[in-house]
Amino acid sequence: MRLLLVLMLGVTACKGGDADDTGLDDTGAPAPTWPDIRVEPTEVDFGPLRVLDTPEDTRVVTVYNDGTAPLHLQGIYLEDPAVPFEVGAVGSVLVPPGASTTFTVTFAPDAAWRHSGNILIASDDPFEAVVELPLFGLARAPALAVTPPEHDFGAPYLGCTLDQPLTLANTGNDLLVIESLETTEAEGFTFDDRADDNGPLPWNLAPGDELEVSVGFAPLTEYSDLHTVAVTSNDPFSPTATAIQTGAGLIFGENTDVFEQPFSPAVDILFAVDLSASMGDDLANVEANLQTFISAIAATGVDYHLAAINNYDGCISGELNNVDNTLPAADQWAQLYDMIYTSGTQGERAFMMWEATLTANNVGSGGCNEGFYRQDAALALVAITDEREQSVNTYSYYVSLFQSMKSDPNDVTIHAVGGDYPQGCNRNDPATGLYEATIATGGQYLSLCSTSFGAPLAGLVGTGSGDLDSFELSDIPIPETIVVVVDNIQVNTGWSYAAFDNALTFEEDHIPEGGSVVEISYALLGDCEQE
């Protein structure tokens, strides 16, 4: 509070004073003299002052001596130094009879409301030693209040989210304009300006109006941290108001799952190739990509059996009913070519051809396909067609049928190469039915119009069981705390966590090699309803 205080002057008032022109009264005795103080105006009312336009106002006060002796001003000061008024220096502390002097009083408000106070003027006037001058002033200004100014979230469990609203209110009596919001970067804290409700900045608040923003806290570590929200406005007294939030995390528990990647996964791969007339202009591309496929999968080191079916009796055609990587790639292609083109039929019913091929009679002892199917290997079914799937039952029926052949349904994956889904391409229709089956089994759908689907397809089926790239966790993690270590080296990219199956999945180019040890550590999600 600004205050100018005129020091009290140690002046002794004259008791006698000078005589008048004669120096005598009616009795002939010396005439008495004394000072007589008068102050104008008798009160100072600054009225309403709009602080945004005029931050302060100054008025002049005149002190008269109506007496017959000099007036000595002994002090001019505020009765309450805390009020937002200032007293200027007086022109003279000695005022002769009939003369006057002046001083100023300034209203410099520090808050938006009606202010009042008193100036006390002390003198040697024997009849009025202290004159009280009332002061009034109304400050019109916006005033920003941010509540709560401080908030401690305490120590919730890691992974739990708490929310604290912040109220921004105009407690003043003029329009408040909130111009900007700035927050500090602090781990676990988030800020929401609720723009959907509040609209874009700047925000205008009439006197008495308010709005809310919020701060969220979801701790990821045990360490305490501090977050601030700085609100800048046209409040002339406090242009920036800051709210402080603090919090720390509490670990509910920690866990580490350890997996060992198996060597050379085994997979049985069964193609169903559509040889209908409409496929005529696609077969050259298919043959080229199948040769690429064989070269690529042979290079993976996967233990595979490879075959193709093109008829509904389920017996694989050709000299051999399957090939593997013990044969040169050229010989594998020659055998696969015979399987596709020997006694071929229109193959727009891939599900039915697979079903017939994999019957117990055909794959069992003495069956026409004996040696192809292995119970302990993954099963990859691949269809190549330019038409929708036309088997008699729904795709879900066949997915369930094939998955029932394995103790782990994840060991069955269906892939398809067809016209682009859903619009098709180059007169090739999307392979509806097969497309849905790829999604249901975690397989992939590749474009028949692509000239390079062979290598990607080998990468897909060459991983065998889905467990090789996906690891189900034994407990519920806080995703942000997951740490993956492969063979004692921390891996920060190339993997993702999916809450719906509580599993961590590696991307195709980051799947750990056979024999690798995969360690997945994480903090456990606690009870977020704790007191």
Coordinates of C-alpha atoms in Angstrom, one line a residue:
M1 CA 0.0 0.0 0.0
R2 CA 1.6 3.3 -1.1
L3 CA 1.6 5.9 1.7
L4 CA 3.1 9.3 1.9
L5 CA 3.3 10.4 5.5
V6 CA 4.0 14.0 6.4
L7 CA 6.1 13.9 9.5
M8 CA 4.6 15.5 12.5
L9 CA 6.1 18.8 13.1
G10 CA 7.0 19.7 16.6
V11 CA 5.5 23.2 16.6
T12 CA 4.0 24.8 19.7
A13 CA 0.9 26.8 19.1
C14 CA 1.0 30.4 19.9
K15 CA -1.3 31.2 22.8
G16 CA -1.2 34.9 22.5
G17 CA -0.4 35.9 19.1
D18 CA 0.0 39.4 17.6
A19 CA -2.4 42.2 18.3
D20 CA -4.7 43.6 15.7
D21 CA -4.2 47.0 14.2
T22 CA -4.7 48.7 17.6
G23 CA -3.4 45.8 19.6
L24 CA -6.1 46.3 22.2
D25 CA -9.5 44.9 22.9
D26 CA -12.6 46.9 23.9
T27 CA -11.2 47.2 27.4
G28 CA -7.9 48.4 26.3
A29 CA -6.2 45.1 27.1
P30 CA -4.1 43.3 24.5
A31 CA -6.5 41.4 22.0
P32 CA -6.1 37.6 21.9
T33 CA -5.1 35.9 18.6
W34 CA -5.2 32.2 17.4
P35 CA -5.1 30.2 14.2
D36 CA -8.4 28.8 12.7
I37 CA -8.1 25.8 10.3
R38 CA -10.5 25.1 7.5
V39 CA -10.2 22.3 5.0
E40 CA -11.8 22.2 1.5
P41 CA -13.4 20.0 0.3
T42 CA -14.9 18.5 3.5
E43 CA -14.7 15.0 1.9
V44 CA -13.0 13.6 -1.2
D45 CA -15.1 11.2 -3.3
F46 CA -13.3 9.8 -6.3
G47 CA -16.4 8.2 -7.6
P48 CA -16.1 5.1 -9.9
L49 CA -12.7 4.7 -11.3
R50 CA -12.2 2.2 -14.2
V51 CA -8.8 0.9 -13.4
L52 CA -8.2 -0.6 -16.9
D53 CA -8.5 3.0 -18.3
T54 CA -7.1 5.1 -15.4
P55 CA -5.2 3.2 -12.8
E56 CA -5.2 6.1 -10.3
D57 CA -6.8 9.5 -9.8
T58 CA -5.5 12.6 -7.8
R59 CA -7.4 15.4 -6.2
V60 CA -6.2 18.7 -4.5
V61 CA -7.1 19.5 -0.9
T62 CA -6.8 23.1 0.4
V63 CA -6.1 24.1 4.0
Y64 CA -7.1 27.6 4.9
N65 CA -6.1 29.7 8.0
D66 CA -9.1 31.8 8.9
G67 CA -7.6 32.8 12.2
T68 CA -5.5 35.8 13.3
A69 CA -2.4 33.9 14.2
P70 CA -0.1 31.7 12.0
L71 CA -1.3 28.1 11.5
H72 CA 1.3 25.4 12.0
L73 CA 0.5 22.1 10.3
Q74 CA 1.9 19.4 12.5
G75 CA 1.0 16.3 10.4
I76 CA -1.1 15.1 7.5
Y77 CA -1.5 11.3 7.4
L78 CA -3.8 8.4 6.7
E79 CA -5.7 7.1 9.7
D80 CA -5.3 3.5 8.3
P81 CA -2.1 3.1 6.3
A82 CA -3.6 0.0 4.5
V83 CA -6.2 1.8 2.5
P84 CA -5.3 2.5 -1.2
F85 CA -5.0 6.3 -0.8
E86 CA -1.8 8.3 -0.9
V87 CA -1.1 11.7 0.7
G88 CA 1.2 14.1 -1.2
A89 CA 3.5 16.6 0.4
V90 CA 1.9 19.8 1.7
G91 CA 2.9 23.1 0.1
S92 CA 3.8 24.7 3.4
V93 CA 3.6 23.7 7.0
L94 CA 3.2 27.3 8.1
V95 CA 0.1 29.1 6.9
P96 CA -0.2 32.8 7.7
P97 CA -3.6 34.3 8.7
G98 CA -5.9 34.6 5.7
A99 CA -3.6 32.4 3.6
S100 CA -3.8 28.7 2.5
T101 CA -1.7 25.8 1.4
T102 CA -2.5 22.6 -0.6
F103 CA -1.6 18.9 -0.7
T104 CA -2.8 16.1 -3.0
V105 CA -4.5 12.9 -2.3
T106 CA -4.3 10.0 -4.8
F107 CA -6.7 7.1 -5.1
A108 CA -4.6 4.1 -6.4
P109 CA -6.9 1.0 -5.8
D110 CA -5.5 -2.4 -5.4
A111 CA -8.8 -4.3 -5.5
A112 CA -12.1 -4.0 -7.3
W113 CA -14.5 -2.7 -4.7
R114 CA -15.6 0.4 -2.8
H115 CA -12.8 1.8 -0.6
S116 CA -12.9 4.4 2.1
G117 CA -10.5 5.9 4.6
N118 CA -9.7 9.1 6.5
I119 CA -6.9 11.7 6.3
L120 CA -6.1 13.2 9.7
I121 CA -4.7 16.8 9.6
A122 CA -3.1 17.9 12.9
S123 CA -2.4 21.5 13.6
D124 CA -2.0 24.0 16.4
D125 CA -5.6 25.2 16.1
P126 CA -6.5 25.4 19.8
F127 CA -10.2 24.5 19.1
E128 CA -9.7 21.8 16.3
A129 CA -6.4 20.2 16.8
V130 CA -7.2 17.3 14.3
V131 CA -9.4 17.6 11.3
E132 CA -10.8 14.4 9.8
L133 CA -11.1 14.3 6.0
P134 CA -13.2 11.4 4.7
L135 CA -12.1 9.6 1.5
F136 CA -14.2 7.5 -0.8
G137 CA -13.5 5.6 -4.1
L138 CA -15.0 2.9 -6.1
A139 CA -12.6 0.8 -8.2
R140 CA -14.0 -0.8 -11.3
A141 CA -11.8 -3.7 -12.5
P142 CA -11.9 -7.4 -13.4
A143 CA -10.5 -9.8 -10.8
L144 CA -9.4 -13.3 -11.5
A145 CA -9.8 -16.0 -8.8
V146 CA -8.4 -19.5 -9.5
T147 CA -9.6 -22.1 -7.0
P148 CA -8.2 -24.2 -5.5
P149 CA -4.9 -22.3 -5.7
E150 CA -3.2 -25.5 -4.4
H151 CA -4.2 -29.1 -4.6
D152 CA -2.4 -32.3 -3.5
F153 CA -3.5 -35.5 -5.2
G154 CA -1.8 -37.5 -2.5
A155 CA -0.4 -40.9 -3.6
P156 CA -2.8 -42.9 -5.7
Y157 CA -1.7 -46.3 -7.1
L158 CA 0.3 -46.2 -10.3
G159 CA -2.1 -46.3 -13.3
C160 CA -5.0 -44.8 -11.5
T161 CA -6.4 -41.4 -12.8
L162 CA -7.6 -38.6 -10.6
D163 CA -9.2 -35.4 -11.8
Q164 CA -9.3 -32.0 -10.1
P165 CA -11.4 -29.2 -11.6
L166 CA -10.1 -25.7 -11.5
T167 CA -12.6 -22.8 -11.3
L168 CA -11.7 -19.6 -13.0
A169 CA -14.0 -16.9 -11.7
N170 CA -14.4 -13.1 -12.2
T171 CA -14.8 -11.8 -8.7
G172 CA -14.4 -8.2 -9.9
N173 CA -16.9 -5.7 -11.3
D174 CA -15.7 -5.3 -14.9
L175 CA -15.3 -7.6 -17.8
L176 CA -12.5 -10.2 -17.3
V177 CA -10.6 -11.5 -20.4
I178 CA -8.7 -14.7 -19.9
E179 CA -6.0 -14.5 -22.5
S180 CA -3.8 -17.6 -22.1
L181 CA -3.1 -20.7 -20.1
E182 CA 0.3 -22.2 -19.6
T183 CA 1.1 -25.4 -17.9
T184 CA 4.4 -27.0 -16.8
E185 CA 5.5 -30.4 -18.1
A186 CA 5.3 -32.8 -15.2
E187 CA 5.1 -36.6 -15.5
G188 CA 1.7 -38.1 -14.9
F189 CA -0.1 -34.7 -15.1
T190 CA -2.4 -33.7 -17.9
F191 CA -4.4 -30.5 -18.4
D192 CA -7.8 -30.1 -20.1
D193 CA -9.0 -26.7 -21.1
R194 CA -12.4 -28.2 -21.8
A195 CA -12.5 -26.3 -25.1
D196 CA -15.6 -28.2 -26.1
D197 CA -17.5 -26.4 -23.4
N198 CA -15.4 -23.2 -23.0
G199 CA -14.6 -22.6 -26.7
P200 CA -11.3 -21.2 -27.9
L201 CA -9.3 -18.6 -26.0
P202 CA -9.6 -15.7 -25.2
W203 CA -12.5 -16.3 -22.7
N204 CA -14.7 -13.4 -21.6
L205 CA -16.3 -13.5 -18.1
A206 CA -18.8 -10.9 -16.9
P207 CA -18.7 -10.1 -13.2
G208 CA -19.8 -13.1 -11.2
D209 CA -19.3 -15.5 -14.1
E210 CA -17.0 -18.6 -13.9
L211 CA -15.9 -21.6 -15.9
E212 CA -14.0 -24.8 -15.3
V213 CA -10.8 -26.4 -16.6
S214 CA -9.3 -29.5 -15.1
V215 CA -6.0 -31.2 -14.2
G216 CA -5.6 -34.9 -14.3
F217 CA -3.1 -37.0 -12.4
A218 CA -2.1 -40.6 -13.4
P219 CA 1.2 -41.3 -11.7
L220 CA 3.7 -43.6 -13.5
T221 CA 6.4 -43.5 -10.8
E222 CA 6.7 -43.2 -7.1
Y223 CA 8.4 -39.9 -7.2
S224 CA 6.5 -36.8 -6.2
D225 CA 6.1 -34.1 -8.8
L226 CA 4.7 -30.6 -9.1
H227 CA 2.5 -29.2 -11.9
T228 CA 1.4 -25.6 -12.3
V229 CA -1.3 -23.9 -14.4
A230 CA -0.6 -20.2 -15.0
V231 CA -3.6 -18.1 -16.1
T232 CA -3.0 -14.8 -17.7
S233 CA -5.8 -12.2 -17.9
N234 CA -6.5 -8.5 -17.9
D235 CA -6.8 -8.4 -14.2
P236 CA -4.8 -5.2 -13.5
F237 CA -3.9 -6.1 -10.0
S238 CA -2.8 -9.7 -10.6
P239 CA -2.2 -10.3 -14.4
T240 CA -1.1 -13.9 -13.8
A241 CA -2.7 -16.3 -11.3
T242 CA -1.0 -19.6 -10.7
A243 CA -2.5 -22.8 -9.4
I244 CA -0.2 -25.5 -8.1
Q245 CA -0.8 -29.3 -8.1
T246 CA 1.3 -31.9 -6.5
G247 CA 1.2 -35.7 -6.3
A248 CA 3.2 -38.9 -6.1
G249 CA 2.5 -42.5 -7.1
L250 CA 2.2 -45.7 -5.0
I251 CA 3.2 -49.0 -6.5
F252 CA 0.5 -51.7 -5.9
G253 CA 2.8 -54.4 -7.1
E254 CA 5.3 -55.4 -9.8
N255 CA 5.7 -58.5 -12.0
T256 CA 8.0 -60.0 -14.6
D257 CA 7.0 -62.6 -17.1
V258 CA 9.7 -64.6 -18.7
F259 CA 9.3 -66.5 -22.0
E260 CA 11.6 -68.6 -24.1
Q261 CA 11.2 -68.3 -27.8
P262 CA 11.2 -71.8 -29.3
F263 CA 13.6 -72.8 -32.1
S264 CA 12.4 -73.3 -35.7
P265 CA 8.6 -73.3 -35.2
A266 CA 6.8 -76.0 -37.2
V267 CA 4.0 -75.0 -39.5
D268 CA 1.9 -76.9 -42.1
I269 CA 1.0 -74.6 -45.0
L270 CA -1.9 -75.5 -47.3
F271 CA -2.8 -73.4 -50.4
A272 CA -6.1 -73.4 -52.1
V273 CA -5.6 -71.8 -55.6
D274 CA -8.7 -70.8 -57.6
L275 CA -8.3 -72.1 -61.2
S276 CA -11.6 -70.7 -62.5
A277 CA -11.7 -69.0 -65.9
S278 CA -11.7 -65.5 -64.4
M279 CA -8.3 -66.2 -62.9
G280 CA -6.7 -66.7 -66.3
D281 CA -5.1 -63.2 -66.4
D282 CA -3.8 -63.5 -62.8
L283 CA -2.1 -66.9 -62.9
A284 CA 1.3 -65.7 -64.2
N285 CA 1.5 -63.2 -61.3
V286 CA 0.4 -65.9 -58.9
E287 CA 3.1 -68.3 -60.1
A288 CA 5.8 -65.7 -59.9
N289 CA 4.8 -64.8 -56.3
L290 CA 4.6 -68.5 -55.3
Q291 CA 8.2 -69.0 -56.4
T292 CA 9.2 -65.9 -54.4
F293 CA 7.2 -67.3 -51.5
I294 CA 9.1 -70.6 -51.5
S295 CA 12.5 -68.9 -51.7
A296 CA 11.6 -66.5 -48.8
I297 CA 10.1 -69.2 -46.5
A298 CA 13.0 -71.5 -47.1
A299 CA 15.3 -68.8 -45.9
T300 CA 13.5 -68.4 -42.6
G301 CA 14.6 -71.8 -41.1
V302 CA 11.1 -72.7 -40.3
D303 CA 10.2 -76.3 -40.2
Y304 CA 7.4 -76.4 -42.7
H305 CA 5.3 -78.8 -44.8
L306 CA 4.0 -77.1 -47.9
A307 CA 1.1 -78.4 -50.1
A308 CA -1.7 -77.1 -52.4
I309 CA -5.2 -78.4 -53.1
N310 CA -7.4 -77.8 -56.1
N311 CA -10.2 -80.3 -55.8
Y312 CA -13.0 -81.3 -53.6
D313 CA -12.0 -84.9 -52.9
G314 CA -9.3 -83.6 -50.6
C315 CA -6.4 -85.6 -52.0
I316 CA -3.3 -83.6 -52.8
S317 CA -2.3 -84.1 -56.5
G318 CA 1.2 -84.7 -57.8
E319 CA 4.1 -87.0 -57.0
L320 CA 4.4 -85.8 -53.4
N321 CA 1.7 -84.7 -51.0
N322 CA 4.0 -82.1 -49.4
V323 CA 7.4 -80.5 -49.7
D324 CA 9.8 -79.0 -47.2
N325 CA 13.0 -77.1 -47.0
T326 CA 15.1 -80.3 -47.5
L327 CA 14.4 -79.8 -51.2
P328 CA 15.9 -77.1 -53.3
A329 CA 13.6 -74.2 -54.0
A330 CA 13.3 -75.1 -57.7
D331 CA 12.2 -78.6 -56.8
Q332 CA 9.7 -77.4 -54.3
W333 CA 8.2 -75.1 -56.9
A334 CA 8.0 -78.0 -59.4
Q335 CA 6.1 -80.2 -57.0
L336 CA 3.8 -77.3 -55.9
Y337 CA 3.1 -76.5 -59.5
D338 CA 2.0 -80.1 -60.1
M339 CA -0.3 -80.0 -57.0
I340 CA -2.0 -76.9 -58.3
Y341 CA -2.5 -77.9 -62.0
T342 CA -2.9 -81.7 -61.9
S343 CA -6.6 -82.5 -62.1
G344 CA -7.5 -79.0 -61.2
T345 CA -11.1 -77.8 -60.7
Q346 CA -12.8 -74.5 -60.3
G347 CA -11.5 -73.5 -56.8
E348 CA -13.9 -70.9 -55.5
R349 CA -14.7 -72.9 -52.4
A350 CA -11.4 -72.8 -50.5
F351 CA -13.0 -73.7 -47.1
M352 CA -14.6 -76.9 -48.5
M353 CA -11.3 -78.0 -50.2
W354 CA -9.4 -77.4 -46.9
E355 CA -12.0 -79.3 -45.0
A356 CA -11.8 -82.3 -47.4
T357 CA -8.0 -82.3 -47.3
L358 CA -7.8 -82.3 -43.5
T359 CA -10.3 -85.1 -42.8
A360 CA -9.0 -87.8 -40.5
N361 CA -9.3 -90.3 -43.3
N362 CA -7.1 -88.3 -45.6
V363 CA -4.4 -87.2 -43.2
G364 CA -4.4 -90.3 -41.0
S365 CA -2.5 -93.5 -41.5
G366 CA -2.9 -94.8 -45.0
G367 CA -4.7 -91.7 -46.1
C368 CA -3.9 -90.0 -49.4
N369 CA -2.4 -87.0 -47.5
E370 CA -0.6 -89.0 -44.8
G371 CA 2.6 -87.2 -43.7
F372 CA 1.4 -83.7 -44.5
Y373 CA -0.5 -82.8 -41.4
R374 CA 1.3 -82.7 -38.0
Q375 CA -0.8 -82.4 -34.8
D376 CA 1.9 -80.5 -33.0
A377 CA 2.6 -78.0 -35.8
A378 CA 0.8 -74.7 -36.5
L379 CA -1.6 -74.8 -39.4
A380 CA -1.6 -72.0 -42.0
L381 CA -4.4 -72.0 -44.6
V382 CA -3.8 -69.7 -47.6
A383 CA -6.4 -69.0 -50.3
I384 CA -5.7 -67.3 -53.7
T385 CA -8.9 -66.3 -55.6
D386 CA -10.5 -63.5 -57.5
E387 CA -14.0 -64.2 -56.3
R388 CA -16.0 -64.3 -53.1
E389 CA -15.8 -67.5 -51.1
Q390 CA -18.6 -69.8 -52.1
S391 CA -18.4 -72.7 -49.7
V392 CA -21.8 -73.9 -48.4
N393 CA -21.3 -72.9 -44.8
T394 CA -20.4 -69.6 -43.2
Y395 CA -16.8 -68.6 -42.6
S396 CA -17.3 -68.8 -38.8
Y397 CA -18.3 -72.4 -39.2
Y398 CA -15.1 -73.3 -40.9
V399 CA -13.0 -71.2 -38.6
S400 CA -14.4 -73.1 -35.6
L401 CA -13.9 -76.4 -37.5
F402 CA -10.2 -75.8 -38.2
Q403 CA -9.5 -74.4 -34.8
S404 CA -11.0 -77.5 -33.2
M405 CA -8.3 -79.5 -34.7
K406 CA -5.7 -77.9 -32.4
S407 CA -5.5 -77.8 -28.6
D408 CA -4.6 -74.1 -29.0
P409 CA -6.9 -72.3 -31.5
N410 CA -4.2 -69.7 -32.0
D411 CA -2.2 -72.4 -33.9
V412 CA -4.6 -72.0 -36.8
T413 CA -4.2 -68.9 -39.1
I414 CA -6.1 -68.2 -42.3
H415 CA -4.6 -65.9 -44.9
A416 CA -6.0 -64.8 -48.2
V417 CA -4.9 -63.2 -51.5
G418 CA -7.8 -61.6 -53.4
G419 CA -9.2 -58.5 -54.9
D420 CA -8.7 -55.4 -52.8
Y421 CA -11.2 -55.2 -49.9
P422 CA -13.9 -53.9 -50.2
Q423 CA -13.9 -52.4 -53.6
G424 CA -11.9 -55.0 -55.6
C425 CA -9.2 -54.2 -58.2
N426 CA -8.6 -54.9 -61.9
R427 CA -11.8 -56.9 -62.3
N428 CA -10.9 -59.0 -59.2
D429 CA -13.6 -59.1 -56.6
P430 CA -12.8 -59.0 -52.9
A431 CA -12.7 -62.5 -51.3
T432 CA -15.5 -61.9 -48.8
G433 CA -15.9 -64.7 -46.4
L434 CA -12.2 -65.3 -46.6
Y435 CA -11.5 -61.7 -45.6
E436 CA -13.6 -62.2 -42.4
A437 CA -11.8 -65.4 -41.6
T438 CA -8.4 -63.7 -41.8
I439 CA -9.6 -61.2 -39.2
A440 CA -11.0 -63.9 -36.9
T441 CA -7.8 -65.9 -36.9
G442 CA -5.3 -63.0 -36.9
G443 CA -4.2 -63.7 -40.5
Q444 CA -3.6 -61.2 -43.2
Y445 CA -5.4 -60.2 -46.4
L446 CA -3.1 -59.4 -49.4
S447 CA -3.9 -57.9 -52.7
L448 CA -4.1 -60.1 -55.8
C449 CA -3.4 -57.0 -57.9
S450 CA 0.0 -56.7 -56.2
T451 CA 3.0 -58.0 -58.0
S452 CA 4.9 -58.6 -54.8
F453 CA 2.7 -60.5 -52.3
G454 CA 4.9 -63.6 -52.1
A455 CA 7.6 -62.4 -49.7
P456 CA 5.2 -60.7 -47.3
L457 CA 3.1 -63.9 -47.3
A458 CA 6.1 -66.0 -46.4
G459 CA 6.8 -63.7 -43.5
L460 CA 3.3 -64.2 -42.2
V461 CA 3.0 -67.9 -42.4
G462 CA 6.6 -68.5 -41.6
T463 CA 6.1 -67.5 -38.0
G464 CA 4.0 -70.6 -37.4
S465 CA 1.9 -70.3 -34.2
G466 CA 0.8 -66.8 -33.2
D467 CA 2.5 -67.4 -29.8
L468 CA 5.8 -66.8 -31.4
D469 CA 5.1 -63.1 -31.8
S470 CA 2.5 -62.6 -29.1
F471 CA 3.0 -63.1 -25.4
E472 CA 0.1 -63.2 -23.0
L473 CA 0.9 -61.6 -19.7
S474 CA 0.1 -63.3 -16.4
D475 CA -1.3 -60.2 -14.7
I476 CA -2.9 -56.8 -15.6
P477 CA -0.1 -54.2 -16.3
I478 CA 0.0 -50.5 -16.4
P479 CA 0.8 -50.2 -20.1
E480 CA 3.1 -47.2 -19.6
T481 CA 5.3 -49.1 -17.2
I482 CA 6.0 -52.1 -19.5
V483 CA 9.7 -52.8 -20.0
V484 CA 10.7 -55.4 -22.6
V485 CA 14.1 -57.1 -22.5
V486 CA 15.2 -59.6 -25.1
D487 CA 18.4 -61.5 -24.3
N488 CA 19.4 -58.9 -21.7
I489 CA 18.9 -56.0 -24.1
Q490 CA 16.1 -53.6 -23.5
V491 CA 13.8 -53.2 -26.5
N492 CA 11.9 -50.0 -26.7
T493 CA 10.3 -50.2 -30.2
G494 CA 8.8 -52.8 -32.4
W495 CA 6.1 -54.1 -30.0
S496 CA 2.7 -53.0 -28.7
Y497 CA 0.4 -54.0 -25.9
A498 CA -3.3 -54.8 -26.4
A499 CA -5.5 -54.7 -23.3
F500 CA -8.3 -56.7 -24.9
D501 CA -6.2 -59.9 -24.8
N502 CA -3.7 -58.7 -22.3
A503 CA -0.8 -59.6 -24.6
L504 CA 2.3 -58.0 -25.9
T505 CA 2.8 -58.4 -29.7
F506 CA 6.0 -57.9 -31.7
E507 CA 5.9 -56.4 -35.1
E508 CA 7.0 -58.6 -38.0
D509 CA 10.5 -57.3 -38.3
H510 CA 11.1 -57.4 -34.5
I511 CA 10.0 -61.0 -33.6
P512 CA 12.6 -62.5 -31.3
E513 CA 14.7 -65.3 -32.8
G514 CA 14.4 -68.8 -31.7
G515 CA 16.1 -69.5 -28.4
S516 CA 15.7 -65.9 -27.3
V517 CA 14.7 -65.2 -23.7
V518 CA 12.0 -62.5 -23.5
E519 CA 11.4 -60.7 -20.2
I520 CA 8.4 -58.4 -19.8
S521 CA 8.4 -56.4 -16.6
Y522 CA 5.6 -54.1 -15.5
A523 CA 3.8 -52.4 -12.6
L524 CA 0.5 -53.9 -11.6
L525 CA -2.7 -52.0 -11.8
G526 CA -4.0 -51.4 -8.3
D527 CA -7.5 -50.7 -6.8
C528 CA -8.3 -47.2 -8.0
E529 CA -11.2 -47.0 -5.6
Q530 CA -8.8 -47.0 -2.6
E531 CA -9.6 -44.5 0.2

